[in-house]
Amino acid sequence: MSQTRQASYGLPAGVGAIAVGSFEMTSATRFDWHRHPMHQLAWAASGVLAVSVGASTWVLPPPRALWIPAGIVHAVEASRPATMRSVYVRKRGCEIGWTEPTVVAATPLVRELLGLLAGAGASKRARGHAERLLLELLQPLATTPVALDMPGDPRARRVAEALLADPADARTLAQLGRIAGASGRTLARLFLAETGAPFGQWRTHLRMRAALEHLAAGTPVAVVAERVGYAGASAFVAAFRRQLGVAPGAYFAGC
């Protein structure tokens, strides 16, 4: 069962425009829904993070980070052990004007600057230079988040939770109805009404979200395809391309 912790971070007194906090996340750790009065850059120094805003989720391996504007309600989780490094930036004087969560490249230089800012040895002048350079280096990457609304009705919710536990489950909606106490037709109506997507599309989104976490962890495409319910790598790659616009091998490229 997932551990759930409410994240509450402040900007320490006496620092400049930026503070950096590190958080060790065990398997299935979750920082539940929260917001910050300052901007945040969420980055996995090791492992993989999944950051959710509403129904959308961004999966972040170390080459990527997510800029979260101040006031945006979000949650962060890790399905495997990870080290989360969070950069907090005061709104005042910040020239970054992104109003929506934005994926950026965590280049080697960006990572070095994060390490310097996380330490205590840099002078005030060095920190100031590093802060300004870090913000100048943040470059947006074209990334499509995966949207996955969960149904509220307890019958549809039982089906959704079963598929979350095993994305490769190939049972039809009528067959899944046996665990929910509802007909396939009723469940189809509930999924469309409560998630805004037909059941087949909803299940595809769920599989893509699971696939992204496996891919970000370096799992081979053929293995990922099997784990998320596709008959083979080619069928999975075709579905991935339809949903996210690029092949799995290109999704995390260019970082």
C-alpha positions as a Python dict, from the first residue, in 0.01 Angstrom:
ca = {
    (1, 'M'): (0, 0, 0),
    (2, 'S'): (131, 342, -87),
    (3, 'Q'): (270, 562, 181),
    (4, 'T'): (102, 901, 172),
    (5, 'R'): (271, 1208, 311),
    (6, 'Q'): (164, 1567, 287),
    (7, 'A'): (455, 1768, 153),
    (8, 'S'): (501, 2106, 315),
    (9, 'Y'): (818, 2288, 215),
    (10, 'G'): (927, 2640, 295),
    (11, 'L'): (1205, 2858, 162),
    (12, 'P'): (1469, 2872, 439),
    (13, 'A'): (1554, 3211, 585),
    (14, 'G'): (1872, 3376, 467),
    (15, 'V'): (1889, 3225, 119),
    (16, 'G'): (1866, 3405, -210),
    (17, 'A'): (1599, 3358, -473),
    (18, 'I'): (1645, 2980, -476),
    (19, 'A'): (1650, 2702, -220),
    (20, 'V'): (1709, 2334, -294),
    (21, 'G'): (1569, 2048, -88),
    (22, 'S'): (1643, 1676, -128),
    (23, 'F'): (1396, 1404, -37),
    (24, 'E'): (1463, 1029, -32),
    (25, 'M'): (1157, 847, -163),
    (26, 'T'): (1109, 477, -101),
    (27, 'S'): (907, 254, -333),
    (28, 'A'): (543, 373, -356),
    (29, 'T'): (609, 696, -160),
    (30, 'R'): (364, 973, -242),
    (31, 'F'): (359, 1343, -154),
    (32, 'D'): (-13, 1403, -165),
    (33, 'W'): (-193, 1699, -325),
    (34, 'H'): (-40, 2029, -217),
    (35, 'R'): (71, 2367, -352),
    (36, 'H'): (353, 2613, -287),
    (37, 'P'): (355, 2993, -277),
    (38, 'M'): (676, 2982, -480),
    (39, 'H'): (768, 2823, -813),
    (40, 'Q'): (911, 2471, -798),
    (41, 'L'): (1144, 2273, -1021),
    (42, 'A'): (1097, 1900, -949),
    (43, 'W'): (1384, 1673, -1055),
    (44, 'A'): (1482, 1311, -991),
    (45, 'A'): (1851, 1301, -903),
    (46, 'S'): (1805, 923, -914),
    (47, 'G'): (1511, 701, -996),
    (48, 'V'): (1194, 823, -1166),
    (49, 'L'): (929, 1069, -1046),
    (50, 'A'): (567, 1095, -1154),
    (51, 'V'): (418, 1443, -1103),
    (52, 'S'): (42, 1482, -1136),
    (53, 'V'): (-161, 1798, -1189),
    (54, 'G'): (-532, 1726, -1212),
    (55, 'A'): (-571, 1419, -1433),
    (56, 'S'): (-240, 1478, -1615),
    (57, 'T'): (84, 1304, -1518),
    (58, 'W'): (442, 1375, -1626),
    (59, 'V'): (696, 1092, -1587),
    (60, 'L'): (1044, 1229, -1514),
    (61, 'P'): (1372, 1034, -1539),
    (62, 'P'): (1693, 1223, -1441),
    (63, 'P'): (1735, 1392, -1785),
    (64, 'R'): (1405, 1579, -1734),
    (65, 'A'): (1260, 1810, -1472),
    (66, 'L'): (922, 1978, -1434),
    (67, 'W'): (869, 2348, -1368),
    (68, 'I'): (557, 2387, -1150),
    (69, 'P'): (431, 2746, -1128),
    (70, 'A'): (345, 2883, -787),
    (71, 'G'): (-2, 2795, -665),
    (72, 'I'): (-49, 2490, -889),
    (73, 'V'): (-193, 2196, -693),
    (74, 'H'): (12, 1883, -762),
    (75, 'A'): (118, 1545, -624),
    (76, 'V'): (448, 1358, -656),
    (77, 'E'): (510, 986, -632),
    (78, 'A'): (774, 725, -701),
    (79, 'S'): (698, 363, -785),
    (80, 'R'): (1062, 273, -713),
    (81, 'P'): (1324, 426, -480),
    (82, 'A'): (1419, 774, -597),
    (83, 'T'): (1591, 1089, -479),
    (84, 'M'): (1380, 1396, -543),
    (85, 'R'): (1558, 1730, -559),
    (86, 'S'): (1325, 2029, -549),
    (87, 'V'): (1425, 2383, -639),
    (88, 'Y'): (1204, 2657, -494),
    (89, 'V'): (1208, 2999, -660),
    (90, 'R'): (1048, 3313, -521),
    (91, 'K'): (793, 3465, -755),
    (92, 'R'): (928, 3815, -702),
    (93, 'G'): (1198, 3890, -956),
    (94, 'C'): (1162, 3560, -1140),
    (95, 'E'): (1159, 3621, -1515),
    (96, 'I'): (1019, 3279, -1608),
    (97, 'G'): (660, 3342, -1708),
    (98, 'W'): (531, 2988, -1771),
    (99, 'T'): (180, 2960, -1633),
    (100, 'E'): (141, 2583, -1685),
    (101, 'P'): (363, 2291, -1576),
    (102, 'T'): (652, 2277, -1823),
    (103, 'V'): (903, 1997, -1880),
    (104, 'V'): (1263, 2117, -1911),
    (105, 'A'): (1594, 1949, -1991),
    (106, 'A'): (1807, 1866, -1688),
    (107, 'T'): (2137, 1895, -1877),
    (108, 'P'): (2470, 1807, -1714),
    (109, 'L'): (2535, 2176, -1647),
    (110, 'V'): (2191, 2220, -1489),
    (111, 'R'): (2264, 1922, -1264),
    (112, 'E'): (2600, 2067, -1159),
    (113, 'L'): (2433, 2396, -1069),
    (114, 'L'): (2170, 2212, -867),
    (115, 'G'): (2446, 2035, -677),
    (116, 'L'): (2620, 2365, -602),
    (117, 'L'): (2298, 2527, -483),
    (118, 'A'): (2211, 2227, -266),
    (119, 'G'): (2541, 2255, -81),
    (120, 'A'): (2642, 2496, 191),
    (121, 'G'): (2994, 2579, 75),
    (122, 'A'): (2926, 2836, -197),
    (123, 'S'): (2970, 3205, -125),
    (124, 'K'): (2676, 3443, -148),
    (125, 'R'): (2817, 3584, -472),
    (126, 'A'): (2869, 3236, -624),
    (127, 'R'): (2517, 3135, -528),
    (128, 'G'): (2377, 3445, -695),
    (129, 'H'): (2560, 3370, -1019),
    (130, 'A'): (2449, 3004, -1007),
    (131, 'E'): (2085, 3098, -945),
    (132, 'R'): (2074, 3335, -1240),
    (133, 'L'): (2252, 3091, -1471),
    (134, 'L'): (2025, 2802, -1372),
    (135, 'L'): (1710, 2995, -1459),
    (136, 'E'): (1862, 3109, -1789),
    (137, 'L'): (1946, 2750, -1884),
    (138, 'L'): (1599, 2603, -1837),
    (139, 'Q'): (1473, 2508, -2184),
    (140, 'P'): (1124, 2365, -2246),
    (141, 'L'): (1092, 2022, -2404),
    (142, 'A'): (799, 1908, -2616),
    (143, 'T'): (631, 1648, -2398),
    (144, 'T'): (271, 1529, -2386),
    (145, 'P'): (140, 1441, -2038),
    (146, 'V'): (-87, 1141, -1994),
    (147, 'A'): (-436, 1224, -1868),
    (148, 'L'): (-604, 963, -1649),
    (149, 'D'): (-920, 1065, -1465),
    (150, 'M'): (-1044, 812, -1211),
    (151, 'P'): (-1418, 733, -1194),
    (152, 'G'): (-1597, 812, -871),
    (153, 'D'): (-1871, 552, -888),
    (154, 'P'): (-1762, 257, -667),
    (155, 'R'): (-1842, -1, -936),
    (156, 'A'): (-1632, 167, -1203),
    (157, 'R'): (-1369, 251, -942),
    (158, 'R'): (-1322, -119, -860),
    (159, 'V'): (-1258, -190, -1227),
    (160, 'A'): (-1016, 102, -1256),
    (161, 'E'): (-820, -4, -949),
    (162, 'A'): (-795, -363, -1076),
    (163, 'L'): (-646, -238, -1402),
    (164, 'L'): (-411, 0, -1224),
    (165, 'A'): (-277, -300, -1031),
    (166, 'D'): (-233, -498, -1354),
    (167, 'P'): (-231, -292, -1676),
    (168, 'A'): (-184, -612, -1877),
    (169, 'D'): (-523, -745, -1763),
    (170, 'A'): (-698, -822, -2094),
    (171, 'R'): (-1047, -893, -1964),
    (172, 'T'): (-1336, -726, -2146),
    (173, 'L'): (-1557, -476, -1970),
    (174, 'A'): (-1830, -739, -1945),
    (175, 'Q'): (-1585, -978, -1778),
    (176, 'L'): (-1459, -706, -1544),
    (177, 'G'): (-1819, -635, -1451),
    (178, 'R'): (-1817, -955, -1245),
    (179, 'I'): (-1586, -795, -989),
    (180, 'A'): (-1787, -474, -989),
    (181, 'G'): (-2142, -607, -969),
    (182, 'A'): (-2245, -423, -1284),
    (183, 'S'): (-2302, -505, -1648),
    (184, 'G'): (-2050, -412, -1913),
    (185, 'R'): (-2301, -169, -2058),
    (186, 'T'): (-2345, 7, -1723),
    (187, 'L'): (-1970, 30, -1673),
    (188, 'A'): (-1918, 171, -2023),
    (189, 'R'): (-2171, 444, -1946),
    (190, 'L'): (-2007, 519, -1611),
    (191, 'F'): (-1654, 548, -1753),
    (192, 'L'): (-1767, 786, -2026),
    (193, 'A'): (-1972, 1000, -1787),
    (194, 'E'): (-1713, 1017, -1509),
    (195, 'T'): (-1380, 1026, -1692),
    (196, 'G'): (-1483, 1192, -2019),
    (197, 'A'): (-1335, 904, -2219),
    (198, 'P'): (-1475, 576, -2354),
    (199, 'F'): (-1348, 278, -2158),
    (200, 'G'): (-1114, 160, -2436),
    (201, 'Q'): (-946, 499, -2455),
    (202, 'W'): (-924, 520, -2077),
    (203, 'R'): (-752, 181, -2062),
    (204, 'T'): (-508, 289, -2333),
    (205, 'H'): (-419, 599, -2130),
    (206, 'L'): (-364, 382, -1823),
    (207, 'R'): (-134, 153, -2019),
    (208, 'M'): (63, 448, -2159),
    (209, 'R'): (112, 591, -1812),
    (210, 'A'): (241, 257, -1683),
    (211, 'A'): (459, 218, -1992),
    (212, 'L'): (623, 558, -1941),
    (213, 'E'): (739, 463, -1593),
    (214, 'H'): (891, 137, -1721),
    (215, 'L'): (1057, 311, -2016),
    (216, 'A'): (1196, 587, -1795),
    (217, 'A'): (1353, 320, -1576),
    (218, 'G'): (1531, 173, -1880),
    (219, 'T'): (1312, -135, -1933),
    (220, 'P'): (1340, -272, -2291),
    (221, 'V'): (1044, -193, -2518),
    (222, 'A'): (954, -559, -2574),
    (223, 'V'): (934, -617, -2199),
    (224, 'V'): (728, -302, -2148),
    (225, 'A'): (485, -410, -2420),
    (226, 'E'): (421, -738, -2237),
    (227, 'R'): (386, -571, -1897),
    (228, 'V'): (120, -329, -2017),
    (229, 'G'): (-86, -573, -2218),
    (230, 'Y'): (24, -561, -2582),
    (231, 'A'): (70, -871, -2797),
    (232, 'G'): (412, -755, -2917),
    (233, 'A'): (653, -466, -2943),
    (234, 'S'): (521, -347, -3280),
    (235, 'A'): (161, -319, -3155),
    (236, 'F'): (282, -131, -2847),
    (237, 'V'): (500, 108, -3047),
    (238, 'A'): (210, 185, -3283),
    (239, 'A'): (-23, 258, -2990),
    (240, 'F'): (242, 470, -2817),
    (241, 'R'): (300, 673, -3131),
    (242, 'R'): (-75, 734, -3177),
    (243, 'Q'): (-114, 856, -2821),
    (244, 'L'): (209, 1052, -2767),
    (245, 'G'): (317, 1146, -3117),
    (246, 'V'): (657, 974, -3116),
    (247, 'A'): (799, 624, -3080),
    (248, 'P'): (900, 510, -2728),
    (249, 'G'): (1270, 535, -2810),
    (250, 'A'): (1231, 903, -2905),
    (251, 'Y'): (1014, 1010, -2612),
    (252, 'F'): (1302, 1074, -2375),
    (253, 'A'): (1556, 1159, -2645),
    (254, 'G'): (1713, 1501, -2685),
    (255, 'C'): (1764, 1552, -2314),
}
